[in-house]
């Protein structure tokens, strides 16, 4: 898989070598946090789960132990899974392979939250914790529900995702809960429409909820698979009121 990662500011796009490097440039304090592992929550739509696994593999190559959990539901892992509420099972998986995806099977092919006690104990053994904090029905855009996202205590940063594959598509085909904003279901997602949905349906909600600045909000525009999409991403970020963010793409190696 070929990854393209850029830090985006009002001045331009600046390529960086990795997802972790991009995150640390936006939030420098995360790299050398002393009191426990960095905890990153992933919300929004358009590639959260793929991003979580790609970041986990990056960190494992750096010999960091990575705990992956969900506070709601995520698809059951193909590998690295711990599907029982036992701290020792999570710790053993972290020690063996460096990544543990911990959750309780819900009977639908997904896992749910591992539980407060196991989560808290497992965090102490991890060096980075990645949390999938909401769902999106695998669509590139979403409007948050009233109880979303579900952010665990001690979270350092929330990554707010949107997928650029929504551009040029009918709203009803690419946006989860489009009805919440009374959008025309047949209207095409243009750059201004994309920015408005993302801002009002995600970024503004997070900024209002975490107005004290204790938790860093990191906007992420994923699926920027072409130079044109990367150019559009810069303008979307600005139109959505974001001073900086990440613009990323994962593509199969040719």
Short mmCIF file of C-alpha atoms in Angstrom, two decimals:
data_model
loop_
_atom_site.label_atom_id
_atom_site.label_comp_id
_atom_site.label_asym_id
_atom_site.label_seq_id
_atom_site.Cartn_x
_atom_site.Cartn_y
_atom_site.Cartn_z
CA UNK A 1 0.00 0.00 0.00
CA UNK A 2 1.31 3.43 -0.96
CA UNK A 3 0.54 6.13 1.59
CA UNK A 4 0.53 9.83 0.79
CA UNK A 5 0.48 12.11 3.83
CA UNK A 6 0.54 15.91 3.92
CA UNK A 7 0.13 18.50 6.62
CA UNK A 8 -2.26 21.13 5.27
CA UNK A 9 -2.27 24.75 6.46
CA UNK A 10 -3.65 27.98 5.06
CA UNK A 11 -0.28 28.42 3.34
CA UNK A 12 -0.15 25.11 1.52
CA UNK A 13 0.36 21.33 1.59
CA UNK A 14 3.55 19.95 3.10
CA UNK A 15 4.36 16.26 2.50
CA UNK A 16 5.55 14.24 5.50
CA UNK A 17 6.94 10.69 5.58
CA UNK A 18 4.32 8.99 7.75
CA UNK A 19 0.95 9.23 9.48
CA UNK A 20 2.59 9.47 12.90
CA UNK A 21 4.95 12.19 11.72
CA UNK A 22 2.00 14.20 10.41
CA UNK A 23 0.14 13.84 13.70
CA UNK A 24 3.16 14.89 15.72
CA UNK A 25 3.72 17.97 13.56
CA UNK A 26 0.17 19.12 14.25
CA UNK A 27 0.29 18.11 17.91
CA UNK A 28 3.98 18.10 18.97
CA UNK A 29 3.26 17.26 22.62
CA UNK A 30 1.92 13.84 21.68
CA UNK A 31 5.31 12.40 20.71
CA UNK A 32 6.85 12.79 24.16
CA UNK A 33 3.85 12.45 26.46
CA UNK A 34 5.03 11.31 29.89
CA UNK A 35 1.94 10.43 31.93
CA UNK A 36 0.60 7.40 30.08
CA UNK A 37 0.24 6.51 26.41
CA UNK A 38 -1.14 8.96 23.84
CA UNK A 39 -4.85 8.17 23.34
CA UNK A 40 -6.26 9.03 19.90
CA UNK A 41 -9.98 8.82 19.14
CA UNK A 42 -11.15 8.45 15.54
CA UNK A 43 -14.49 9.90 14.47
CA UNK A 44 -16.28 10.86 11.27
CA UNK A 45 -16.19 8.84 8.06
CA UNK A 46 -14.21 8.02 4.97
CA UNK A 47 -11.48 5.65 6.08
CA UNK A 48 -11.18 5.71 9.88
CA UNK A 49 -10.66 1.98 10.33
CA UNK A 50 -8.12 1.67 7.51
CA UNK A 51 -6.25 4.63 8.99
CA UNK A 52 -6.24 3.05 12.46
CA UNK A 53 -4.69 -0.16 11.17
CA UNK A 54 -2.18 1.65 8.96
CA UNK A 55 -1.08 3.82 11.88
CA UNK A 56 -0.85 0.79 14.17
CA UNK A 57 1.44 -1.00 11.72
CA UNK A 58 3.63 2.11 11.43
CA UNK A 59 3.97 2.25 15.20
CA UNK A 60 4.66 -1.47 15.50
CA UNK A 61 7.57 -1.07 13.08
CA UNK A 62 8.89 1.51 15.57
CA UNK A 63 8.59 -1.23 18.25
CA UNK A 64 5.71 0.50 20.02
CA UNK A 65 2.87 -1.51 21.53
CA UNK A 66 -0.50 -0.41 20.17
CA UNK A 67 -3.91 -1.05 21.71
CA UNK A 68 -6.93 -0.72 19.38
CA UNK A 69 -10.45 -0.60 20.84
CA UNK A 70 -13.88 0.72 19.97
CA UNK A 71 -16.23 2.57 22.28
CA UNK A 72 -19.17 1.68 20.01
CA UNK A 73 -18.80 -1.03 17.33
CA UNK A 74 -16.23 -1.91 14.69
CA UNK A 75 -15.76 -4.87 12.39
CA UNK A 76 -14.13 -7.87 14.05
CA UNK A 77 -10.41 -7.97 13.33
CA UNK A 78 -8.90 -10.47 10.90
CA UNK A 79 -5.71 -10.54 12.98
CA UNK A 80 -4.41 -9.29 16.33
CA UNK A 81 -7.82 -9.83 17.88
CA UNK A 82 -8.59 -10.33 21.58
CA UNK A 83 -12.28 -11.11 21.82
CA UNK A 84 -12.67 -11.80 25.52
CA UNK A 85 -12.81 -9.36 28.43
CA UNK A 86 -9.56 -10.46 30.03
CA UNK A 87 -6.69 -8.10 30.69
CA UNK A 88 -4.12 -10.91 30.63
CA UNK A 89 -5.25 -11.90 27.12
CA UNK A 90 -4.77 -8.33 25.89
CA UNK A 91 -1.37 -8.01 27.54
CA UNK A 92 -0.20 -11.33 26.09
CA UNK A 93 -1.26 -10.23 22.59
CA UNK A 94 0.56 -6.91 22.98
CA UNK A 95 3.69 -8.71 24.10
CA UNK A 96 3.57 -11.31 21.29
CA UNK A 97 2.73 -9.15 18.28
CA UNK A 98 2.83 -5.50 19.35
CA UNK A 99 -0.81 -4.84 18.37
CA UNK A 100 -3.97 -5.91 20.20
CA UNK A 101 -7.46 -5.26 18.84
CA UNK A 102 -9.65 -5.78 21.88
CA UNK A 103 -13.43 -6.05 21.87
CA UNK A 104 -16.39 -8.25 22.69
CA UNK A 105 -18.15 -9.96 19.72
CA UNK A 106 -21.70 -8.67 19.34
CA UNK A 107 -22.99 -11.48 17.11
CA UNK A 108 -23.13 -9.40 13.94
CA UNK A 109 -19.53 -9.69 12.80
CA UNK A 110 -18.50 -6.68 14.87
CA UNK A 111 -16.92 -6.09 18.25
CA UNK A 112 -17.99 -3.69 20.99
CA UNK A 113 -16.24 -1.99 23.91
CA UNK A 114 -14.01 -4.26 25.98
CA UNK A 115 -15.21 -2.75 29.28
CA UNK A 116 -13.81 -0.04 31.57
CA UNK A 117 -11.73 -2.31 33.80
CA UNK A 118 -9.97 -4.18 30.98
CA UNK A 119 -9.53 -0.98 28.96
CA UNK A 120 -7.93 0.92 31.85
CA UNK A 121 -5.60 -1.93 32.76
CA UNK A 122 -4.63 -2.58 29.12
CA UNK A 123 -3.81 1.09 28.51
CA UNK A 124 -1.07 0.84 31.12
CA UNK A 125 0.73 -1.76 29.00
CA UNK A 126 0.29 0.05 25.67
CA UNK A 127 2.47 2.81 24.25
CA UNK A 128 -0.25 4.22 21.97
CA UNK A 129 -4.03 3.71 22.20
CA UNK A 130 -6.27 4.06 19.12
CA UNK A 131 -10.03 4.27 19.66
CA UNK A 132 -12.74 3.99 17.01
CA UNK A 133 -15.35 6.27 18.54
CA UNK A 134 -18.31 6.14 16.14
CA UNK A 135 -19.65 4.47 13.00
CA UNK A 136 -20.41 5.71 9.49
CA UNK A 137 -22.01 2.80 7.57
CA UNK A 138 -18.90 2.84 5.36
CA UNK A 139 -19.91 6.11 3.71
CA UNK A 140 -17.40 8.92 3.07
CA UNK A 141 -19.44 11.65 4.82
CA UNK A 142 -21.57 11.68 7.96
CA UNK A 143 -23.50 13.91 10.30
CA UNK A 144 -22.92 13.02 13.93
CA UNK A 145 -25.68 11.50 16.00
CA UNK A 146 -26.77 13.08 19.25
CA UNK A 147 -24.68 10.68 21.36
CA UNK A 148 -21.59 10.70 19.14
CA UNK A 149 -18.71 10.40 19.38
CA UNK A 150 -18.06 8.28 22.47
CA UNK A 151 -14.72 9.59 23.71
CA UNK A 152 -12.95 7.76 26.55
CA UNK A 153 -11.33 9.61 29.46
CA UNK A 154 -7.73 10.78 29.05
CA UNK A 155 -8.09 11.19 25.28
CA UNK A 156 -5.40 13.49 23.89
CA UNK A 157 -6.64 14.06 20.34
CA UNK A 158 -9.74 13.43 18.24
CA UNK A 159 -9.18 12.82 14.54
CA UNK A 160 -12.21 14.06 12.60
CA UNK A 161 -12.44 12.26 9.24
CA UNK A 162 -14.19 12.90 5.95
CA UNK A 163 -13.65 11.07 2.65
CA UNK A 164 -13.09 12.94 -0.59
CA UNK A 165 -14.77 10.16 -2.58
CA UNK A 166 -18.02 11.94 -1.72
CA UNK A 167 -17.23 14.76 -4.17
CA UNK A 168 -19.40 14.72 -7.26
CA UNK A 169 -21.84 12.14 -5.86
CA UNK A 170 -25.50 12.54 -4.82
CA UNK A 171 -25.84 13.42 -1.14
CA UNK A 172 -28.09 10.43 -0.36
CA UNK A 173 -25.48 8.00 -1.72
CA UNK A 174 -22.47 9.23 0.26
CA UNK A 175 -23.65 10.93 3.47
CA UNK A 176 -24.80 9.06 6.57
CA UNK A 177 -27.75 10.86 8.26
CA UNK A 178 -28.09 13.44 5.47
CA UNK A 179 -31.70 13.92 6.65
CA UNK A 180 -30.45 15.61 9.85
CA UNK A 181 -29.53 18.73 7.89
CA UNK A 182 -32.57 18.58 5.60
CA UNK A 183 -30.30 18.25 2.57
CA UNK A 184 -31.67 17.65 -0.90
CA UNK A 185 -30.93 13.93 -1.35
CA UNK A 186 -30.43 14.32 -5.11
CA UNK A 187 -28.06 17.29 -4.88
CA UNK A 188 -24.44 16.74 -5.83
CA UNK A 189 -21.71 17.06 -3.22
CA UNK A 190 -19.66 20.01 -4.42
CA UNK A 191 -16.70 21.42 -2.50
CA UNK A 192 -18.85 24.01 -0.65
CA UNK A 193 -21.49 21.39 0.18
CA UNK A 194 -18.80 18.99 1.42
CA UNK A 195 -17.21 21.67 3.59
CA UNK A 196 -20.57 22.69 5.07
CA UNK A 197 -21.60 19.12 5.92
CA UNK A 198 -18.23 18.37 7.50
CA UNK A 199 -18.07 21.61 9.43
CA UNK A 200 -21.60 21.70 10.81
CA UNK A 201 -22.04 17.94 11.15
CA UNK A 202 -18.68 17.17 12.75
CA UNK A 203 -16.01 19.83 13.32
CA UNK A 204 -18.22 22.48 14.96
CA UNK A 205 -19.74 19.88 17.28
CA UNK A 206 -16.32 18.71 18.41
CA UNK A 207 -15.00 22.24 18.86
CA UNK A 208 -18.02 23.20 20.94
CA UNK A 209 -17.84 20.07 23.10
CA UNK A 210 -14.11 20.43 23.71
CA UNK A 211 -13.94 24.22 23.72
CA UNK A 212 -11.49 24.29 26.64
CA UNK A 213 -8.84 22.88 24.33
CA UNK A 214 -7.96 19.95 26.59
CA UNK A 215 -8.46 17.58 23.65
CA UNK A 216 -6.82 18.48 20.34
CA UNK A 217 -9.12 18.28 17.28
CA UNK A 218 -7.27 17.09 14.16
CA UNK A 219 -9.22 17.38 10.88
CA UNK A 220 -8.34 14.62 8.39
CA UNK A 221 -9.37 14.56 4.74
CA UNK A 222 -8.75 11.06 3.44
CA UNK A 223 -9.06 9.49 -0.05
CA UNK A 224 -7.01 12.32 -1.61
CA UNK A 225 -5.87 9.96 -4.34
CA UNK A 226 -4.97 12.48 -7.06
CA UNK A 227 -3.18 15.86 -7.22
CA UNK A 228 -6.55 17.48 -8.02
CA UNK A 229 -8.15 16.00 -4.90
CA UNK A 230 -5.23 17.13 -2.76
CA UNK A 231 -5.66 20.64 -4.15
CA UNK A 232 -9.39 20.51 -3.43
CA UNK A 233 -8.72 19.23 0.08
CA UNK A 234 -6.78 22.38 0.94
CA UNK A 235 -9.72 24.57 -0.07
CA UNK A 236 -12.24 22.35 1.74
CA UNK A 237 -10.24 22.56 4.97
CA UNK A 238 -10.19 26.34 4.78
CA UNK A 239 -13.89 26.55 3.90
CA UNK A 240 -14.69 24.30 6.88
CA UNK A 241 -12.92 26.74 9.21
CA UNK A 242 -9.85 24.59 9.90
CA UNK A 243 -6.45 26.28 10.14
CA UNK A 244 -4.60 23.01 9.69
CA UNK A 245 -5.21 19.32 9.19
CA UNK A 246 -3.99 16.18 7.47
CA UNK A 247 -4.62 15.19 3.85
CA UNK A 248 -4.02 11.50 3.21
CA UNK A 249 -4.37 8.72 0.68
CA UNK A 250 -3.85 4.95 0.69
CA UNK A 251 -3.48 3.28 -2.68
CA UNK A 252 -2.43 -0.23 -3.72
CA UNK A 253 1.15 -0.54 -4.92
CA UNK A 254 1.31 -0.92 -8.70
#
